[in-house]
CSV table of C-alpha atoms in Angstrom, one decimal:
chain,number,residue,atom,x,y,z
A,1,UNK,CA,-43.3,109.9,-62.6
A,2,UNK,CA,-41.1,112.8,-61.4
A,3,UNK,CA,-40.9,112.5,-57.8
A,4,UNK,CA,-38.1,110.2,-56.2
A,5,UNK,CA,-39.2,106.9,-56.0
A,6,UNK,CA,-39.7,105.2,-52.6
A,7,UNK,CA,-39.2,101.8,-54.1
A,8,UNK,CA,-36.9,101.5,-57.1
A,9,UNK,CA,-35.8,98.0,-57.8
A,10,UNK,CA,-33.7,97.2,-61.1
A,11,UNK,CA,-33.2,94.1,-63.0
A,12,UNK,CA,-34.4,91.7,-60.2
A,13,UNK,CA,-33.4,88.1,-61.0
A,14,UNK,CA,-34.2,85.3,-58.9
A,15,UNK,CA,-34.7,81.6,-59.0
A,16,UNK,CA,-35.4,78.6,-56.6
A,17,UNK,CA,-33.6,75.2,-57.8
A,18,UNK,CA,-34.6,75.3,-61.6
A,19,UNK,CA,-37.8,77.3,-61.1
A,20,UNK,CA,-37.4,80.9,-62.5
A,21,UNK,CA,-39.3,83.3,-59.9
A,22,UNK,CA,-38.2,86.4,-61.5
A,23,UNK,CA,-36.6,86.7,-64.5
A,24,UNK,CA,-35.6,90.7,-64.9
A,25,UNK,CA,-38.2,93.0,-63.3
A,26,UNK,CA,-37.9,96.7,-62.9
A,27,UNK,CA,-40.4,98.0,-60.1
A,28,UNK,CA,-40.6,101.6,-58.6
A,29,UNK,CA,-43.3,103.3,-56.7
A,30,UNK,CA,-43.5,106.8,-55.5
A,31,UNK,CA,-44.8,108.3,-52.5
A,32,UNK,CA,-48.7,108.2,-52.4
A,33,UNK,CA,-48.8,105.6,-54.8
A,34,UNK,CA,-50.9,102.4,-54.5
A,35,UNK,CA,-49.8,99.6,-56.6
A,36,UNK,CA,-51.9,96.9,-57.3
A,37,UNK,CA,-49.9,93.5,-58.1
A,38,UNK,CA,-51.8,91.2,-60.0
A,39,UNK,CA,-50.8,87.8,-61.7
A,40,UNK,CA,-51.4,84.3,-61.5
A,41,UNK,CA,-50.1,81.7,-58.8
A,42,UNK,CA,-46.4,81.1,-59.4
A,43,UNK,CA,-46.2,84.4,-61.3
A,44,UNK,CA,-43.6,86.1,-59.1
A,45,UNK,CA,-45.6,88.3,-56.9
A,46,UNK,CA,-44.7,86.9,-53.1
A,47,UNK,CA,-41.1,86.5,-54.2
A,48,UNK,CA,-41.0,90.7,-55.7
A,49,UNK,CA,-42.5,91.2,-52.4
A,50,UNK,CA,-40.2,89.6,-50.3
A,51,UNK,CA,-37.3,90.6,-52.5
A,52,UNK,CA,-38.5,94.3,-52.1
A,53,UNK,CA,-38.7,93.5,-48.1
A,54,UNK,CA,-35.3,92.4,-48.0
A,55,UNK,CA,-36.5,88.8,-46.9
A,56,UNK,CA,-34.8,87.2,-50.1
A,57,UNK,CA,-31.9,88.1,-52.0
A,58,UNK,CA,-32.1,88.7,-55.7
A,59,UNK,CA,-29.3,86.8,-57.7
A,60,UNK,CA,-29.1,90.1,-59.5
A,61,UNK,CA,-30.3,93.4,-59.5
A,62,UNK,CA,-30.5,96.0,-56.6
A,63,UNK,CA,-33.8,97.3,-54.1
A,64,UNK,CA,-33.7,100.9,-52.9
A,65,UNK,CA,-36.1,101.6,-50.3
A,66,UNK,CA,-36.5,105.6,-49.3
A,67,UNK,CA,-32.9,105.8,-51.2
A,68,UNK,CA,-31.3,102.9,-49.2
A,69,UNK,CA,-30.2,99.5,-50.5
A,70,UNK,CA,-32.4,97.3,-48.3
A,71,UNK,CA,-30.0,94.4,-48.8
A,72,UNK,CA,-26.9,96.2,-47.6
A,73,UNK,CA,-28.1,98.7,-45.2
A,74,UNK,CA,-30.1,97.3,-42.4
A,75,UNK,CA,-31.4,101.0,-41.5
A,76,UNK,CA,-33.4,100.7,-45.0
A,77,UNK,CA,-35.8,98.4,-43.1
A,78,UNK,CA,-36.9,100.9,-41.0
A,79,UNK,CA,-38.8,102.6,-43.7
A,80,UNK,CA,-40.8,99.2,-44.6
A,81,UNK,CA,-43.9,97.4,-43.2
A,82,UNK,CA,-44.5,94.0,-44.5
A,83,UNK,CA,-47.5,91.8,-44.1
A,84,UNK,CA,-47.4,88.3,-45.4
A,85,UNK,CA,-49.4,85.1,-45.7
A,86,UNK,CA,-47.7,84.7,-42.0
A,87,UNK,CA,-48.6,87.0,-38.9
A,88,UNK,CA,-44.9,87.0,-38.0
A,89,UNK,CA,-45.9,87.1,-34.2
A,90,UNK,CA,-45.1,84.3,-31.4
A,91,UNK,CA,-48.4,82.5,-30.3
A,92,UNK,CA,-47.4,82.3,-26.7
A,93,UNK,CA,-46.9,86.2,-26.4
A,94,UNK,CA,-50.0,88.6,-26.2
A,95,UNK,CA,-50.9,91.4,-28.7
A,96,UNK,CA,-49.6,93.6,-26.6
A,97,UNK,CA,-46.3,92.1,-25.8
A,98,UNK,CA,-45.5,91.1,-29.6
A,99,UNK,CA,-46.0,94.6,-30.3
A,100,UNK,CA,-43.5,95.7,-27.2
A,101,UNK,CA,-41.1,93.1,-29.0
A,102,UNK,CA,-41.2,94.8,-32.3
A,103,UNK,CA,-41.3,98.2,-31.0
A,104,UNK,CA,-37.9,97.7,-29.2
A,105,UNK,CA,-36.3,96.2,-32.2
A,106,UNK,CA,-37.3,99.2,-34.0
A,107,UNK,CA,-35.8,101.3,-31.1
A,108,UNK,CA,-39.3,103.4,-30.6
A,109,UNK,CA,-39.5,105.9,-28.2
A,110,UNK,CA,-43.1,106.3,-26.2
A,111,UNK,CA,-43.7,102.7,-27.6
A,112,UNK,CA,-46.8,102.2,-25.0
A,113,UNK,CA,-49.0,105.1,-26.5
A,114,UNK,CA,-48.0,103.7,-30.1
A,115,UNK,CA,-49.0,100.6,-28.9
A,116,UNK,CA,-52.2,101.3,-27.4
A,117,UNK,CA,-53.0,103.1,-30.5
A,118,UNK,CA,-51.9,100.3,-32.8
A,119,UNK,CA,-54.5,97.8,-30.8
A,120,UNK,CA,-57.0,100.0,-31.0
A,121,UNK,CA,-56.7,100.4,-34.8
A,122,UNK,CA,-56.6,96.7,-35.3
A,123,UNK,CA,-59.7,96.1,-32.8
A,124,UNK,CA,-57.8,94.0,-30.4
A,125,UNK,CA,-57.9,96.3,-27.5
A,126,UNK,CA,-60.1,93.9,-25.5
A,127,UNK,CA,-57.5,91.1,-26.3
A,128,UNK,CA,-54.5,93.1,-25.8
A,129,UNK,CA,-53.5,90.7,-22.8
A,130,UNK,CA,-54.6,87.4,-24.2
A,131,UNK,CA,-51.8,85.2,-25.4
A,132,UNK,CA,-52.3,85.2,-29.2
A,133,UNK,CA,-52.5,81.1,-29.3
A,134,UNK,CA,-56.3,80.8,-29.6
A,135,UNK,CA,-56.6,83.6,-32.0
A,136,UNK,CA,-58.6,83.2,-35.1
A,137,UNK,CA,-56.8,83.7,-38.6
A,138,UNK,CA,-58.8,87.1,-38.9
A,139,UNK,CA,-57.5,88.1,-35.4
A,140,UNK,CA,-53.7,87.3,-36.2
A,141,UNK,CA,-54.3,89.5,-39.6
A,142,UNK,CA,-55.3,92.1,-38.0
A,143,UNK,CA,-52.2,91.6,-35.2
A,144,UNK,CA,-50.0,91.3,-38.3
A,145,UNK,CA,-51.4,94.5,-39.5
A,146,UNK,CA,-50.7,96.3,-36.1
A,147,UNK,CA,-47.2,95.0,-36.3
A,148,UNK,CA,-46.4,95.8,-39.9
A,149,UNK,CA,-47.6,99.5,-39.3
A,150,UNK,CA,-46.3,100.1,-35.8
A,151,UNK,CA,-43.4,102.2,-36.6
A,152,UNK,CA,-45.3,104.3,-39.2
A,153,UNK,CA,-43.1,103.1,-42.2
A,154,UNK,CA,-43.3,105.1,-45.4
A,155,UNK,CA,-43.8,101.9,-47.5
A,156,UNK,CA,-46.1,99.4,-46.8
A,157,UNK,CA,-45.9,96.0,-48.7
A,158,UNK,CA,-49.1,93.8,-48.3
A,159,UNK,CA,-49.4,90.3,-49.6
A,160,UNK,CA,-53.0,89.3,-49.7
A,161,UNK,CA,-53.8,91.6,-46.8
A,162,UNK,CA,-57.5,90.9,-46.8
A,163,UNK,CA,-56.8,87.0,-45.9
A,164,UNK,CA,-59.2,86.0,-43.2
A,165,UNK,CA,-60.5,89.4,-42.3
A,166,UNK,CA,-64.4,89.5,-41.8
A,167,UNK,CA,-66.1,92.4,-44.2
A,168,UNK,CA,-65.9,94.7,-41.4
A,169,UNK,CA,-62.4,94.6,-41.0
A,170,UNK,CA,-61.8,94.3,-44.5
A,171,UNK,CA,-63.6,97.5,-44.5
A,172,UNK,CA,-61.7,99.2,-41.9
A,173,UNK,CA,-58.4,97.9,-43.4
A,174,UNK,CA,-59.3,99.6,-47.0
A,175,UNK,CA,-59.7,102.8,-44.8
A,176,UNK,CA,-56.7,102.3,-43.5
A,177,UNK,CA,-54.9,102.0,-47.0
A,178,UNK,CA,-56.9,105.2,-48.3
A,179,UNK,CA,-55.1,106.8,-45.0
A,180,UNK,CA,-51.9,105.7,-45.7
A,181,UNK,CA,-52.0,106.9,-49.5
A,182,UNK,CA,-53.4,110.5,-48.6
A,183,UNK,CA,-50.4,110.7,-45.9
A,184,UNK,CA,-47.9,109.8,-49.0
A,185,UNK,CA,-46.8,106.6,-48.3
A,186,UNK,CA,-46.2,104.0,-51.2
A,187,UNK,CA,-48.2,100.9,-50.9
A,188,UNK,CA,-48.0,97.7,-53.0
A,189,UNK,CA,-50.7,95.1,-52.6
A,190,UNK,CA,-50.7,91.8,-54.0
A,191,UNK,CA,-54.0,90.0,-54.3
A,192,UNK,CA,-56.0,87.7,-56.3
A,193,UNK,CA,-59.1,89.6,-56.4
A,194,UNK,CA,-58.6,93.3,-57.8
A,195,UNK,CA,-61.9,94.0,-56.7
A,196,UNK,CA,-61.0,94.4,-53.2
A,197,UNK,CA,-58.6,97.4,-53.7
A,198,UNK,CA,-59.5,98.6,-57.2
A,199,UNK,CA,-61.3,102.0,-56.0
A,200,UNK,CA,-58.0,102.7,-53.9
A,201,UNK,CA,-55.2,101.7,-56.3
A,202,UNK,CA,-53.3,104.3,-58.6
A,203,UNK,CA,-51.4,101.8,-60.5
A,204,UNK,CA,-51.7,98.2,-61.8
A,205,UNK,CA,-48.8,96.2,-62.4
A,206,UNK,CA,-49.0,92.6,-64.0
A,207,UNK,CA,-46.5,89.7,-63.3
A,208,UNK,CA,-46.7,86.6,-65.5
A,209,UNK,CA,-43.8,84.1,-65.6
A,210,UNK,CA,-41.2,86.2,-63.6
A,211,UNK,CA,-41.7,88.9,-65.9
A,212,UNK,CA,-43.7,92.3,-65.7
A,213,UNK,CA,-46.3,92.2,-68.6
A,214,UNK,CA,-48.4,95.0,-67.9
A,215,UNK,CA,-47.7,98.4,-66.0
A,216,UNK,CA,-50.3,101.1,-66.6
A,217,UNK,CA,-52.1,103.9,-64.3
A,218,UNK,CA,-55.4,103.0,-63.1
A,219,UNK,CA,-57.3,101.5,-66.0
A,220,UNK,CA,-60.9,102.9,-64.8
A,221,UNK,CA,-63.3,100.3,-65.5
A,222,UNK,CA,-62.8,97.1,-63.7
A,223,UNK,CA,-64.9,94.9,-65.8
A,224,UNK,CA,-62.8,96.2,-69.0
A,225,UNK,CA,-59.8,95.1,-67.2
A,226,UNK,CA,-60.7,92.0,-66.5
A,227,UNK,CA,-61.2,91.2,-70.3
A,228,UNK,CA,-57.5,92.9,-70.8
A,229,UNK,CA,-56.1,90.4,-67.8
A,230,UNK,CA,-57.5,87.6,-69.2
A,231,UNK,CA,-56.0,88.0,-72.8
A,232,UNK,CA,-52.7,89.2,-71.0
A,233,UNK,CA,-52.7,85.9,-69.2
A,234,UNK,CA,-53.8,83.6,-71.5
A,235,UNK,CA,-51.2,85.3,-74.4
B,1,UNK,CA,-23.2,98.8,-31.8
B,2,UNK,CA,-25.6,99.9,-29.7
B,3,UNK,CA,-28.4,99.1,-31.8
B,4,UNK,CA,-27.0,95.7,-31.9
B,5,UNK,CA,-27.0,95.1,-28.3
B,6,UNK,CA,-30.3,96.8,-27.8
B,7,UNK,CA,-32.0,94.1,-30.0
B,8,UNK,CA,-30.1,91.0,-28.8
B,9,UNK,CA,-31.4,91.8,-25.6
B,10,UNK,CA,-35.1,92.4,-26.6
B,11,UNK,CA,-34.7,88.8,-28.7
B,12,UNK,CA,-33.2,87.4,-25.3
B,13,UNK,CA,-35.7,88.8,-23.2
B,14,UNK,CA,-38.3,88.0,-25.6
B,15,UNK,CA,-37.2,84.0,-25.6
B,16,UNK,CA,-37.1,83.7,-22.0
B,17,UNK,CA,-40.3,85.2,-21.7
B,18,UNK,CA,-41.9,82.6,-23.6
B,19,UNK,CA,-39.9,79.8,-22.0
B,20,UNK,CA,-40.9,81.2,-18.5
B,21,UNK,CA,-44.5,81.1,-20.0
B,22,UNK,CA,-44.8,77.3,-22.0
B,23,UNK,CA,-41.2,75.9,-19.9
B,24,UNK,CA,-41.0,73.3,-22.9
B,25,UNK,CA,-37.3,73.7,-23.1
B,26,UNK,CA,-36.6,73.6,-19.5
B,27,UNK,CA,-39.0,70.7,-18.7
B,28,UNK,CA,-38.0,68.5,-21.6
B,29,UNK,CA,-34.3,69.2,-20.9
B,30,UNK,CA,-34.4,68.9,-17.3
B,31,UNK,CA,-36.4,65.6,-17.5
B,32,UNK,CA,-33.7,64.4,-19.9
B,33,UNK,CA,-31.0,65.3,-18.0
B,34,UNK,CA,-32.3,63.1,-15.0
B,35,UNK,CA,-33.3,60.2,-17.2
B,36,UNK,CA,-29.3,60.2,-18.8
B,37,UNK,CA,-27.9,60.2,-15.3
B,38,UNK,CA,-30.0,57.6,-14.2
B,39,UNK,CA,-29.5,55.4,-17.1
B,40,UNK,CA,-25.8,55.7,-16.3
B,41,UNK,CA,-26.3,54.7,-12.7
B,42,UNK,CA,-28.4,51.5,-13.5
B,43,UNK,CA,-26.3,50.5,-16.5
B,44,UNK,CA,-22.7,50.5,-14.7
B,45,UNK,CA,-22.0,46.8,-14.0
B,46,UNK,CA,-22.0,47.0,-10.1
B,47,UNK,CA,-18.8,46.5,-8.7
B,48,UNK,CA,-16.8,46.7,-11.8
B,49,UNK,CA,-16.9,50.5,-12.3
B,50,UNK,CA,-16.5,52.8,-9.8
B,51,UNK,CA,-19.2,55.9,-9.5
B,52,UNK,CA,-16.5,58.2,-8.8
B,53,UNK,CA,-14.6,56.9,-12.0
B,54,UNK,CA,-17.4,57.5,-14.2
B,55,UNK,CA,-19.0,60.9,-12.8
B,56,UNK,CA,-17.2,63.3,-14.8
B,57,UNK,CA,-17.9,61.8,-18.1
B,58,UNK,CA,-21.7,61.1,-17.0
B,59,UNK,CA,-21.9,65.0,-16.2
B,60,UNK,CA,-20.5,66.2,-19.6
B,61,UNK,CA,-22.4,63.5,-21.7
B,62,UNK,CA,-25.6,65.0,-19.9
B,63,UNK,CA,-24.3,68.4,-20.3
B,64,UNK,CA,-24.1,68.3,-23.8
B,65,UNK,CA,-27.1,66.2,-24.6
B,66,UNK,CA,-29.5,68.1,-22.3
B,67,UNK,CA,-28.3,71.2,-24.1
B,68,UNK,CA,-29.1,69.5,-27.7
B,69,UNK,CA,-32.5,69.5,-26.5
B,70,UNK,CA,-32.6,73.3,-25.5
B,71,UNK,CA,-30.8,74.3,-28.9
B,72,UNK,CA,-33.3,72.2,-30.9
B,73,UNK,CA,-36.5,74.5,-29.5
B,74,UNK,CA,-34.5,77.7,-30.2
B,75,UNK,CA,-35.5,78.5,-33.7
B,76,UNK,CA,-38.4,75.8,-33.7
B,77,UNK,CA,-40.4,78.7,-31.8
B,78,UNK,CA,-39.3,81.1,-34.5
B,79,UNK,CA,-41.0,78.8,-37.2
B,80,UNK,CA,-44.6,79.3,-36.2
B,81,UNK,CA,-46.2,82.1,-37.7
B,82,UNK,CA,-43.1,82.7,-39.5
B,83,UNK,CA,-42.2,84.9,-36.5
B,84,UNK,CA,-38.3,85.0,-37.4
B,85,UNK,CA,-39.2,87.2,-40.5
B,86,UNK,CA,-40.4,89.8,-38.2
B,87,UNK,CA,-37.2,90.1,-36.4
B,88,UNK,CA,-35.5,90.0,-40.2
B,89,UNK,CA,-37.6,92.6,-41.2
B,90,UNK,CA,-36.5,95.3,-38.0
B,91,UNK,CA,-33.8,97.8,-39.2
B,92,UNK,CA,-30.8,95.9,-37.1
B,93,UNK,CA,-27.9,93.5,-38.3
B,94,UNK,CA,-28.7,89.9,-38.9
B,95,UNK,CA,-26.1,89.7,-36.3
B,96,UNK,CA,-28.1,91.0,-33.2
B,97,UNK,CA,-30.3,87.9,-33.9
B,98,UNK,CA,-27.6,85.8,-33.3
B,99,UNK,CA,-26.4,87.5,-30.0
B,100,UNK,CA,-29.8,87.5,-29.1
B,101,UNK,CA,-30.7,83.8,-29.5
B,102,UNK,CA,-26.6,83.0,-28.3
B,103,UNK,CA,-27.6,84.6,-25.1
B,104,UNK,CA,-31.1,83.1,-24.7
B,105,UNK,CA,-29.8,79.6,-24.9
B,106,UNK,CA,-26.8,80.0,-22.7
B,107,UNK,CA,-29.1,81.4,-20.1
B,108,UNK,CA,-30.9,78.0,-20.4
B,109,UNK,CA,-28.1,75.7,-21.0
B,110,UNK,CA,-26.9,77.0,-17.7
B,111,UNK,CA,-30.1,76.7,-16.1
B,112,UNK,CA,-30.5,73.0,-17.2
B,113,UNK,CA,-26.8,72.3,-15.8
B,114,UNK,CA,-27.8,74.4,-12.7
B,115,UNK,CA,-30.5,71.7,-12.1
B,116,UNK,CA,-28.7,68.7,-13.1
B,117,UNK,CA,-25.4,69.3,-11.1
B,118,UNK,CA,-26.9,68.3,-7.5
B,119,UNK,CA,-28.5,65.6,-9.1
B,120,UNK,CA,-25.1,64.7,-10.3
B,121,UNK,CA,-23.9,65.0,-6.9
B,122,UNK,CA,-26.7,62.8,-5.5
B,123,UNK,CA,-26.6,60.1,-8.0
B,124,UNK,CA,-22.8,59.6,-8.3
B,125,UNK,CA,-21.9,60.2,-4.8
B,126,UNK,CA,-19.5,63.0,-5.4
B,127,UNK,CA,-18.3,64.2,-2.0
B,128,UNK,CA,-18.8,68.2,-1.7
B,129,UNK,CA,-15.4,70.1,-1.6
B,130,UNK,CA,-14.5,73.6,-3.0
B,131,UNK,CA,-13.5,71.6,-6.5
B,132,UNK,CA,-17.1,71.3,-7.2
B,133,UNK,CA,-17.5,75.3,-8.0
B,134,UNK,CA,-14.2,74.9,-10.5
B,135,UNK,CA,-16.3,71.8,-12.2
B,136,UNK,CA,-19.4,73.9,-12.5
B,137,UNK,CA,-17.4,76.5,-13.4
B,138,UNK,CA,-15.7,74.7,-16.4
B,139,UNK,CA,-19.3,73.6,-17.6
B,140,UNK,CA,-20.5,77.3,-17.9
B,141,UNK,CA,-17.5,78.3,-19.7
B,142,UNK,CA,-18.4,75.4,-21.8
B,143,UNK,CA,-21.6,76.2,-22.1
B,144,UNK,CA,-20.9,79.6,-23.8
B,145,UNK,CA,-19.1,78.2,-27.1
B,146,UNK,CA,-21.3,75.1,-27.1
B,147,UNK,CA,-24.3,77.5,-27.6
B,148,UNK,CA,-22.7,79.6,-30.1
B,149,UNK,CA,-21.9,76.9,-32.7
B,150,UNK,CA,-25.2,75.4,-31.5
B,151,UNK,CA,-27.4,78.6,-32.3
B,152,UNK,CA,-25.7,78.6,-35.5
B,153,UNK,CA,-26.2,74.9,-36.7
B,154,UNK,CA,-29.9,75.3,-35.0
B,155,UNK,CA,-30.6,78.3,-37.4
B,156,UNK,CA,-29.3,76.2,-40.3
B,157,UNK,CA,-31.6,73.4,-39.5
B,158,UNK,CA,-34.6,75.0,-38.5
B,159,UNK,CA,-35.6,75.5,-42.2
B,160,UNK,CA,-35.2,71.9,-42.9
B,161,UNK,CA,-38.0,69.1,-42.6
B,162,UNK,CA,-35.6,67.2,-40.0
B,163,UNK,CA,-34.5,70.0,-37.8
B,164,UNK,CA,-34.5,67.6,-34.8
B,165,UNK,CA,-32.4,64.9,-36.2
B,166,UNK,CA,-30.0,67.1,-38.3
B,167,UNK,CA,-28.8,69.2,-35.3
B,168,UNK,CA,-27.3,66.7,-33.2
B,169,UNK,CA,-25.5,65.1,-36.3
B,170,UNK,CA,-24.0,68.4,-37.3
B,171,UNK,CA,-23.5,69.7,-33.8
B,172,UNK,CA,-22.1,66.7,-31.9
B,173,UNK,CA,-18.6,66.6,-33.7
B,174,UNK,CA,-18.0,70.2,-32.6
B,175,UNK,CA,-18.8,69.6,-29.1
B,176,UNK,CA,-15.8,66.8,-28.9
B,177,UNK,CA,-13.6,69.7,-28.0
B,178,UNK,CA,-14.9,71.2,-25.1
B,179,UNK,CA,-16.3,67.9,-23.9
B,180,UNK,CA,-13.0,66.4,-24.0
B,181,UNK,CA,-11.3,69.7,-22.3
B,182,UNK,CA,-14.2,69.7,-19.8
B,183,UNK,CA,-14.0,66.0,-18.6
B,184,UNK,CA,-10.0,66.2,-18.5
B,185,UNK,CA,-9.9,69.5,-16.5
B,186,UNK,CA,-12.9,67.8,-14.2
B,187,UNK,CA,-11.0,64.9,-13.4
B,188,UNK,CA,-8.3,66.8,-12.2
B,189,UNK,CA,-10.4,69.3,-10.1
B,190,UNK,CA,-11.9,66.5,-8.6
B,191,UNK,CA,-9.0,64.4,-7.5
B,192,UNK,CA,-7.5,68.1,-6.3
B,193,UNK,CA,-4.5,68.2,-8.5
B,194,UNK,CA,-2.5,71.4,-8.9
B,195,UNK,CA,-4.4,74.2,-10.7
B,196,UNK,CA,-1.6,74.4,-13.1
B,197,UNK,CA,-2.8,70.6,-14.5
B,198,UNK,CA,-6.4,72.5,-15.2
B,199,UNK,CA,-4.9,75.6,-16.7
B,200,UNK,CA,-4.3,74.0,-20.1
B,201,UNK,CA,-7.8,72.6,-20.2
B,202,UNK,CA,-8.9,76.1,-19.2
B,203,UNK,CA,-7.4,77.6,-21.8
B,204,UNK,CA,-8.7,75.1,-24.6
B,205,UNK,CA,-12.2,76.2,-23.4
B,206,UNK,CA,-11.6,79.9,-23.6
B,207,UNK,CA,-10.1,79.4,-27.1
B,208,UNK,CA,-12.7,77.3,-28.1
B,209,UNK,CA,-15.7,80.0,-26.6
B,210,UNK,CA,-13.7,82.5,-28.5
B,211,UNK,CA,-13.1,80.8,-31.8
B,212,UNK,CA,-17.0,79.1,-32.0
B,213,UNK,CA,-18.5,82.6,-31.0
B,214,UNK,CA,-16.5,84.7,-33.4
B,215,UNK,CA,-16.8,82.4,-36.1
B,216,UNK,CA,-20.8,81.5,-35.6
B,217,UNK,CA,-21.5,85.3,-35.0
B,218,UNK,CA,-19.9,86.0,-38.7
B,219,UNK,CA,-21.6,83.2,-40.3
B,220,UNK,CA,-24.9,83.5,-39.0
B,221,UNK,CA,-26.1,86.5,-41.7
B,222,UNK,CA,-25.4,83.9,-44.5
B,223,UNK,CA,-27.3,81.2,-42.8
B,224,UNK,CA,-30.8,83.2,-42.1
B,225,UNK,CA,-30.8,85.1,-45.5
B,226,UNK,CA,-32.9,83.1,-48.3
């Protein structure tokens, strides 16, 4: 890997009370990489993503996104899009109002055009002006994806992005992730089911107990990797 | 600086839009303000304490308690769908979030005050005079600093399970200076005493505003970061 990394994290340590969430994790991803982040519950996957996003401060270690320290330079967050378990939107606002608000926070020019495009890509054009309060989990997830990608970030952090999506929407999301990869975005996706993103991944990282126990280019055969994964998690 | 201002205005506009849509804070705080005043009217031993003596204190107690209702709501709406994280992910300083929330809170507290003020005149038989503008002005001035401290504590308590209980416990001690200065200044204004006697209390309120807004905005980033 010789290209400049879009994500470069070194020596990340984080505890929550007595619980060790990350114990010295190094992580990097370059343009066009799609990293599949796997591990059992409590392995530290979500904590790692939240630290990379600048939402949680590490006790030790640094995170640089597109060259800037995400915990010191607020401007570094312009390069980030983050989808988590929560939609990060307001139930009392419509999808269009939610996206307008995020466009304003990101200082986007010509926001209305981008918002229309994002709503169409999320399949929410028909419900663009209805309050989000009545939305299903899947519709909120689609709105969350539209919010995260609105400012066309170069780094996308996706924590269980398929939660609540129907098969059609899940297929569309896979298409978008493929498109992001083709456009040289760095993508890190956490999932419990590697099959969801296996074909699109370029690298697989496995966390256990807050440490990286496996980091390799795409291993090829999923069934063979499942056996390897079982061994890693049982060790 | 311009980025912080732009983001703060966007956050305040968003909060006020949500409030105009669901009216939760205004309806609750408005109803609360009316009830507090009514309780004081009926709890007063008739003939022993005159309404005019009681009036300035009741105004400030009503104002503080109704303000707490508004502040309690401020960060609870950010908890739904973890919406606050969407703001924290934006490429703007955490201070923009403080100033945006403060501005929306200040507007809502002043709106509740504006609603409660004519009722206070009615319930406590306060004679109309130009000094009432001064009393209203003192309350608006107090609201600016009070909402500064309140925004900081509301952000702190919003992460806890007992936000509604913790906020008054933490915030009320910090409300003693503006309530004391505001009530003292109001009494003198209503008695139409010379401005010199009010100026000292006015200065205390201005100092409170500057001190609490500066301190709260500096501490705020440490409160919202995990």
